[in-house]
């Protein structure tokens, strides 16, 4: 997925990125390093855990935030078209489009559909809108 994203964008990920797995009640994020909340992948935490593959996609999602932070997107026509949207929606428009492009390029439409289905259930609805 990383190679596909680099090929599509023509940009490289940083050489070293530490990713931390957490069981704390904090969402996955990439603001202060990359951390992935693993709680919902554990049967001991929820009766219906998400697949571990989904957590790999969550890690990739957070890595894409790192990659896209090197772009100046302020003049993006996509952002202009969605100027009235919540900032969380706007901050994911390019990211989710790139994630989709990667999965399509890799011939993984089933994984893409699973990712969309799970993300669409998140309470805020921001990913669903993006």
Short mmCIF file of N, CA and C in Angstrom, two decimals:
data_model
loop_
_atom_site.label_atom_id
_atom_site.label_comp_id
_atom_site.label_asym_id
_atom_site.label_seq_id
_atom_site.Cartn_x
_atom_site.Cartn_y
_atom_site.Cartn_z
N UNK A 1 0.82 -1.18 0.00
CA UNK A 1 0.00 0.00 0.00
C UNK A 1 0.87 1.25 0.00
N UNK A 2 1.95 1.21 0.75
CA UNK A 2 2.85 2.36 0.81
C UNK A 2 3.46 2.62 -0.56
N UNK A 3 3.95 1.58 -1.21
CA UNK A 3 4.54 1.74 -2.53
C UNK A 3 3.52 2.27 -3.53
N UNK A 4 2.30 1.77 -3.48
CA UNK A 4 1.25 2.24 -4.38
C UNK A 4 0.95 3.72 -4.13
N UNK A 5 0.89 4.13 -2.87
CA UNK A 5 0.64 5.54 -2.55
C UNK A 5 1.78 6.42 -3.05
N UNK A 6 3.01 5.94 -2.89
CA UNK A 6 4.16 6.71 -3.38
C UNK A 6 4.14 6.81 -4.90
N UNK A 7 3.74 5.74 -5.57
CA UNK A 7 3.66 5.75 -7.03
C UNK A 7 2.59 6.72 -7.50
N UNK A 8 1.43 6.69 -6.86
CA UNK A 8 0.33 7.57 -7.25
C UNK A 8 0.67 9.04 -7.02
N UNK A 9 1.30 9.34 -5.89
CA UNK A 9 1.55 10.74 -5.53
C UNK A 9 2.89 11.27 -6.03
N UNK A 10 3.82 10.37 -6.30
CA UNK A 10 5.16 10.82 -6.66
C UNK A 10 5.94 11.34 -5.47
N UNK A 11 5.46 11.07 -4.28
CA UNK A 11 6.12 11.49 -3.04
C UNK A 11 6.47 10.26 -2.22
N UNK A 12 7.47 10.41 -1.36
CA UNK A 12 7.89 9.31 -0.49
C UNK A 12 7.47 9.56 0.94
N UNK A 13 7.16 8.48 1.62
CA UNK A 13 6.91 8.56 3.05
C UNK A 13 8.25 8.81 3.74
N UNK A 14 8.24 9.40 4.93
CA UNK A 14 9.48 9.52 5.70
C UNK A 14 10.09 8.13 5.91
N UNK A 15 11.41 8.08 5.99
CA UNK A 15 12.12 6.80 6.11
C UNK A 15 11.74 6.05 7.38
N UNK A 16 11.57 6.76 8.47
CA UNK A 16 11.24 6.13 9.76
C UNK A 16 9.99 6.76 10.35
N UNK A 17 9.01 5.92 10.61
CA UNK A 17 7.81 6.37 11.31
C UNK A 17 7.51 5.31 12.36
N UNK A 18 7.48 5.72 13.62
CA UNK A 18 7.09 4.81 14.68
C UNK A 18 5.58 4.81 14.80
N UNK A 19 5.02 3.62 14.93
CA UNK A 19 3.57 3.50 15.15
C UNK A 19 3.37 2.74 16.45
N UNK A 20 2.52 3.29 17.29
CA UNK A 20 2.25 2.70 18.59
C UNK A 20 0.83 2.13 18.61
N UNK A 21 0.70 0.93 19.14
CA UNK A 21 -0.61 0.31 19.31
C UNK A 21 -1.07 0.60 20.73
N UNK A 22 -2.34 0.95 20.86
CA UNK A 22 -2.85 1.35 22.16
C UNK A 22 -4.15 0.62 22.47
N UNK A 23 -4.38 0.41 23.76
CA UNK A 23 -5.66 -0.10 24.23
C UNK A 23 -6.38 0.96 25.06
N UNK A 24 -5.82 2.15 25.10
CA UNK A 24 -6.42 3.25 25.85
C UNK A 24 -7.66 3.76 25.13
N UNK A 25 -8.42 4.57 25.82
CA UNK A 25 -9.64 5.11 25.25
C UNK A 25 -9.34 6.39 24.46
N UNK A 26 -8.42 6.28 23.51
CA UNK A 26 -8.05 7.39 22.64
C UNK A 26 -8.20 6.92 21.20
N UNK A 27 -8.66 7.78 20.31
CA UNK A 27 -8.79 7.37 18.92
C UNK A 27 -7.43 7.22 18.25
N UNK A 28 -7.40 6.45 17.17
CA UNK A 28 -6.18 6.38 16.35
C UNK A 28 -5.90 7.79 15.85
N UNK A 29 -4.61 8.14 15.75
CA UNK A 29 -4.27 9.50 15.35
C UNK A 29 -2.84 9.56 14.82
N UNK A 30 -2.54 10.70 14.19
CA UNK A 30 -1.19 10.93 13.68
C UNK A 30 -0.71 12.35 13.97
N UNK A 31 -1.30 12.98 14.97
CA UNK A 31 -0.93 14.36 15.30
C UNK A 31 0.39 14.42 16.07
N UNK A 32 0.55 13.56 17.04
CA UNK A 32 1.76 13.51 17.85
C UNK A 32 2.30 12.09 17.71
N UNK A 33 2.95 11.81 16.62
CA UNK A 33 3.33 10.44 16.30
C UNK A 33 2.10 9.68 15.82
N UNK A 34 2.28 8.45 15.46
CA UNK A 34 1.18 7.63 14.96
C UNK A 34 0.81 6.62 16.04
N UNK A 35 -0.46 6.59 16.39
CA UNK A 35 -0.93 5.57 17.33
C UNK A 35 -2.25 5.00 16.81
N UNK A 36 -2.40 3.71 17.02
CA UNK A 36 -3.57 2.98 16.55
C UNK A 36 -4.28 2.37 17.74
N UNK A 37 -5.56 2.69 17.89
CA UNK A 37 -6.36 2.12 18.97
C UNK A 37 -6.79 0.72 18.54
N UNK A 38 -6.38 -0.27 19.30
CA UNK A 38 -6.65 -1.67 18.97
C UNK A 38 -7.83 -2.25 19.74
N UNK A 39 -8.47 -1.47 20.59
CA UNK A 39 -9.55 -1.99 21.44
C UNK A 39 -10.62 -2.74 20.67
N UNK A 40 -11.09 -2.15 19.58
CA UNK A 40 -12.23 -2.72 18.87
C UNK A 40 -11.85 -3.91 17.99
N UNK A 41 -10.59 -4.31 18.04
CA UNK A 41 -10.15 -5.52 17.35
C UNK A 41 -10.06 -6.71 18.31
N UNK A 42 -10.39 -6.47 19.58
CA UNK A 42 -10.25 -7.51 20.60
C UNK A 42 -11.59 -8.08 21.03
N UNK A 43 -11.71 -9.39 21.03
CA UNK A 43 -12.94 -10.05 21.50
C UNK A 43 -13.17 -9.78 22.98
N UNK A 44 -12.09 -9.52 23.71
CA UNK A 44 -12.24 -9.23 25.14
C UNK A 44 -12.81 -7.83 25.38
N UNK A 45 -12.85 -7.00 24.34
CA UNK A 45 -13.38 -5.65 24.48
C UNK A 45 -14.78 -5.52 23.88
N UNK A 46 -15.03 -6.20 22.78
CA UNK A 46 -16.31 -6.08 22.10
C UNK A 46 -16.73 -7.43 21.53
N UNK A 47 -18.02 -7.67 21.50
CA UNK A 47 -18.54 -8.93 20.98
C UNK A 47 -18.37 -9.05 19.47
N UNK A 48 -18.23 -7.93 18.80
CA UNK A 48 -18.06 -7.94 17.34
C UNK A 48 -16.82 -7.14 16.95
N UNK A 49 -15.64 -7.72 17.15
CA UNK A 49 -14.41 -7.00 16.83
C UNK A 49 -14.26 -6.77 15.32
N UNK A 50 -13.60 -5.67 14.98
CA UNK A 50 -13.29 -5.42 13.58
C UNK A 50 -12.16 -6.36 13.16
N UNK A 51 -12.10 -6.69 11.87
CA UNK A 51 -11.01 -7.55 11.40
C UNK A 51 -9.64 -6.88 11.60
N UNK A 52 -8.62 -7.68 11.83
CA UNK A 52 -7.28 -7.12 11.98
C UNK A 52 -6.86 -6.39 10.70
N UNK A 53 -7.34 -6.84 9.56
CA UNK A 53 -7.04 -6.15 8.30
C UNK A 53 -7.51 -4.70 8.37
N UNK A 54 -8.65 -4.47 9.00
CA UNK A 54 -9.15 -3.10 9.16
C UNK A 54 -8.15 -2.26 9.94
N UNK A 55 -7.52 -2.86 10.94
CA UNK A 55 -6.54 -2.12 11.74
C UNK A 55 -5.29 -1.82 10.91
N UNK A 56 -4.94 -2.72 9.99
CA UNK A 56 -3.83 -2.43 9.07
C UNK A 56 -4.20 -1.24 8.19
N UNK A 57 -5.46 -1.18 7.76
CA UNK A 57 -5.92 -0.05 6.97
C UNK A 57 -5.97 1.23 7.81
N UNK A 58 -6.26 1.10 9.10
CA UNK A 58 -6.24 2.26 9.99
C UNK A 58 -4.82 2.80 10.10
N UNK A 59 -3.86 1.91 10.24
CA UNK A 59 -2.45 2.33 10.28
C UNK A 59 -2.10 3.05 8.98
N UNK A 60 -2.48 2.47 7.84
CA UNK A 60 -2.21 3.10 6.56
C UNK A 60 -2.86 4.48 6.48
N UNK A 61 -4.09 4.59 6.96
CA UNK A 61 -4.81 5.87 7.00
C UNK A 61 -3.99 6.91 7.75
N UNK A 62 -3.50 6.54 8.92
CA UNK A 62 -2.71 7.49 9.73
C UNK A 62 -1.39 7.83 9.04
N UNK A 63 -0.79 6.86 8.36
CA UNK A 63 0.43 7.14 7.60
C UNK A 63 0.15 8.09 6.43
N UNK A 64 -1.03 7.97 5.83
CA UNK A 64 -1.40 8.89 4.76
C UNK A 64 -1.51 10.32 5.27
N UNK A 65 -1.96 10.50 6.51
CA UNK A 65 -1.97 11.86 7.09
C UNK A 65 -0.54 12.42 7.08
N UNK A 66 0.42 11.58 7.44
CA UNK A 66 1.83 12.02 7.45
C UNK A 66 2.26 12.39 6.03
N UNK A 67 1.97 11.54 5.06
CA UNK A 67 2.36 11.81 3.67
C UNK A 67 1.70 13.09 3.15
N UNK A 68 0.40 13.23 3.37
CA UNK A 68 -0.32 14.38 2.84
C UNK A 68 0.03 15.69 3.53
N UNK A 69 0.61 15.60 4.72
CA UNK A 69 1.00 16.83 5.42
C UNK A 69 2.10 17.58 4.67
N UNK A 70 2.76 16.92 3.72
CA UNK A 70 3.80 17.59 2.95
C UNK A 70 3.23 18.36 1.75
N UNK A 71 1.93 18.26 1.53
CA UNK A 71 1.26 18.96 0.44
C UNK A 71 0.63 20.24 0.93
N UNK A 72 0.61 21.25 0.09
CA UNK A 72 -0.17 22.45 0.37
C UNK A 72 -1.49 22.28 -0.39
N UNK A 73 -2.54 22.03 0.34
CA UNK A 73 -3.83 21.75 -0.27
C UNK A 73 -4.78 22.94 -0.20
N UNK A 74 -4.29 24.08 0.23
CA UNK A 74 -5.17 25.24 0.44
C UNK A 74 -5.86 25.71 -0.84
N UNK A 75 -5.29 25.48 -1.99
CA UNK A 75 -5.89 25.88 -3.26
C UNK A 75 -6.61 24.74 -3.96
N UNK A 76 -6.89 23.67 -3.23
CA UNK A 76 -7.53 22.49 -3.81
C UNK A 76 -8.95 22.77 -4.25
N UNK A 77 -9.28 22.40 -5.47
CA UNK A 77 -10.66 22.58 -5.95
C UNK A 77 -11.61 21.65 -5.18
N UNK A 78 -11.11 20.51 -4.74
CA UNK A 78 -11.94 19.59 -3.95
C UNK A 78 -12.35 20.24 -2.63
N UNK A 79 -11.40 20.90 -1.98
CA UNK A 79 -11.72 21.59 -0.73
C UNK A 79 -12.64 22.79 -0.98
N UNK A 80 -12.44 23.46 -2.10
CA UNK A 80 -13.31 24.59 -2.43
C UNK A 80 -14.74 24.13 -2.65
N UNK A 81 -14.91 22.97 -3.29
CA UNK A 81 -16.25 22.44 -3.54
C UNK A 81 -16.97 22.06 -2.25
N UNK A 82 -16.20 21.76 -1.22
CA UNK A 82 -16.77 21.30 0.05
C UNK A 82 -16.45 22.27 1.19
N UNK A 83 -16.42 23.55 0.86
CA UNK A 83 -16.04 24.59 1.84
C UNK A 83 -16.97 24.63 3.05
N UNK A 84 -18.22 24.24 2.87
CA UNK A 84 -19.18 24.32 3.97
C UNK A 84 -19.13 23.10 4.90
N UNK A 85 -18.37 22.11 4.54
CA UNK A 85 -18.30 20.88 5.34
C UNK A 85 -17.50 21.11 6.63
N UNK A 86 -17.74 20.25 7.60
CA UNK A 86 -16.98 20.23 8.85
C UNK A 86 -15.50 20.02 8.53
N UNK A 87 -14.62 20.59 9.33
CA UNK A 87 -13.18 20.48 9.10
C UNK A 87 -12.71 19.02 9.07
N UNK A 88 -13.30 18.17 9.89
CA UNK A 88 -12.90 16.75 9.90
C UNK A 88 -13.22 16.09 8.56
N UNK A 89 -14.34 16.45 7.95
CA UNK A 89 -14.68 15.94 6.61
C UNK A 89 -13.65 16.45 5.61
N UNK A 90 -13.41 17.75 5.64
CA UNK A 90 -12.47 18.36 4.68
C UNK A 90 -11.07 17.80 4.83
N UNK A 91 -10.65 17.51 6.04
CA UNK A 91 -9.29 17.00 6.26
C UNK A 91 -9.13 15.55 5.81
N UNK A 92 -10.25 14.92 5.44
CA UNK A 92 -10.20 13.53 4.99
C UNK A 92 -10.56 13.34 3.52
N UNK A 93 -10.95 14.39 2.82
CA UNK A 93 -11.34 14.24 1.42
C UNK A 93 -10.21 13.69 0.56
N UNK A 94 -9.05 14.33 0.61
CA UNK A 94 -7.92 13.87 -0.20
C UNK A 94 -7.39 12.53 0.30
N UNK A 95 -7.33 12.39 1.62
CA UNK A 95 -6.81 11.17 2.21
C UNK A 95 -7.64 9.95 1.80
N UNK A 96 -8.94 10.04 1.95
CA UNK A 96 -9.79 8.90 1.61
C UNK A 96 -9.81 8.64 0.11
N UNK A 97 -9.67 9.69 -0.68
CA UNK A 97 -9.58 9.50 -2.13
C UNK A 97 -8.29 8.76 -2.49
N UNK A 98 -7.19 9.12 -1.84
CA UNK A 98 -5.92 8.43 -2.08
C UNK A 98 -5.98 6.99 -1.58
N UNK A 99 -6.56 6.79 -0.42
CA UNK A 99 -6.69 5.42 0.11
C UNK A 99 -7.52 4.57 -0.84
N UNK A 100 -8.58 5.13 -1.37
CA UNK A 100 -9.42 4.42 -2.34
C UNK A 100 -8.62 4.11 -3.60
N UNK A 101 -7.87 5.08 -4.11
CA UNK A 101 -7.07 4.88 -5.32
C UNK A 101 -6.05 3.76 -5.12
N UNK A 102 -5.44 3.72 -3.95
CA UNK A 102 -4.46 2.67 -3.64
C UNK A 102 -5.12 1.30 -3.67
N UNK A 103 -6.24 1.16 -2.99
CA UNK A 103 -6.91 -0.14 -2.93
C UNK A 103 -7.42 -0.57 -4.30
N UNK A 104 -7.88 0.37 -5.11
CA UNK A 104 -8.31 0.03 -6.46
C UNK A 104 -7.10 -0.40 -7.30
N UNK A 105 -6.00 0.34 -7.19
CA UNK A 105 -4.79 -0.01 -7.94
C UNK A 105 -4.30 -1.40 -7.56
N UNK A 106 -4.44 -1.76 -6.30
CA UNK A 106 -3.99 -3.07 -5.83
C UNK A 106 -5.01 -4.18 -6.10
N UNK A 107 -6.13 -3.83 -6.71
CA UNK A 107 -7.15 -4.83 -7.02
C UNK A 107 -7.84 -5.36 -5.78
N UNK A 108 -8.13 -4.49 -4.84
CA UNK A 108 -8.74 -4.87 -3.56
C UNK A 108 -10.10 -4.21 -3.35
N UNK A 109 -11.05 -4.38 -4.27
CA UNK A 109 -12.36 -3.74 -4.08
C UNK A 109 -13.10 -4.27 -2.85
N UNK A 110 -12.91 -5.53 -2.51
CA UNK A 110 -13.57 -6.09 -1.32
C UNK A 110 -13.07 -5.43 -0.05
N UNK A 111 -11.77 -5.22 0.03
CA UNK A 111 -11.18 -4.54 1.19
C UNK A 111 -11.69 -3.11 1.25
N UNK A 112 -11.75 -2.44 0.09
CA UNK A 112 -12.27 -1.08 0.05
C UNK A 112 -13.71 -1.03 0.55
N UNK A 113 -14.54 -1.93 0.10
CA UNK A 113 -15.94 -1.96 0.54
C UNK A 113 -16.05 -2.22 2.04
N UNK A 114 -15.22 -3.12 2.56
CA UNK A 114 -15.21 -3.40 4.00
C UNK A 114 -14.79 -2.15 4.78
N UNK A 115 -13.78 -1.48 4.30
CA UNK A 115 -13.29 -0.26 4.94
C UNK A 115 -14.38 0.81 4.97
N UNK A 116 -15.05 1.01 3.85
CA UNK A 116 -16.12 2.00 3.78
C UNK A 116 -17.26 1.63 4.72
N UNK A 117 -17.60 0.34 4.76
CA UNK A 117 -18.71 -0.10 5.62
C UNK A 117 -18.39 0.14 7.10
N UNK A 118 -17.18 -0.17 7.52
CA UNK A 118 -16.82 0.02 8.93
C UNK A 118 -16.68 1.50 9.25
N UNK A 119 -15.99 2.24 8.39
CA UNK A 119 -15.82 3.69 8.63
C UNK A 119 -17.16 4.41 8.66
N UNK A 120 -18.12 3.95 7.87
CA UNK A 120 -19.43 4.59 7.82
C UNK A 120 -20.22 4.42 9.10
N UNK A 121 -19.80 3.49 9.95
CA UNK A 121 -20.49 3.26 11.23
C UNK A 121 -19.94 4.13 12.35
N UNK A 122 -18.84 4.82 12.12
CA UNK A 122 -18.25 5.64 13.17
C UNK A 122 -19.23 6.74 13.56
N UNK A 123 -19.31 7.04 14.84
CA UNK A 123 -20.38 7.90 15.36
C UNK A 123 -20.47 9.31 14.77
N UNK A 124 -19.36 9.95 14.48
CA UNK A 124 -19.43 11.35 14.03
C UNK A 124 -20.01 11.50 12.63
N UNK A 125 -19.87 10.48 11.79
CA UNK A 125 -20.36 10.55 10.41
C UNK A 125 -19.43 11.30 9.47
N UNK A 126 -18.29 11.78 9.97
CA UNK A 126 -17.38 12.56 9.13
C UNK A 126 -16.77 11.72 8.01
N UNK A 127 -16.34 10.50 8.31
CA UNK A 127 -15.76 9.66 7.26
C UNK A 127 -16.81 9.29 6.23
N UNK A 128 -18.01 9.02 6.67
CA UNK A 128 -19.10 8.69 5.76
C UNK A 128 -19.32 9.85 4.79
N UNK A 129 -19.32 11.07 5.29
CA UNK A 129 -19.52 12.25 4.43
C UNK A 129 -18.34 12.44 3.49
N UNK A 130 -17.14 12.23 4.01
CA UNK A 130 -15.94 12.42 3.17
C UNK A 130 -15.91 11.34 2.09
#
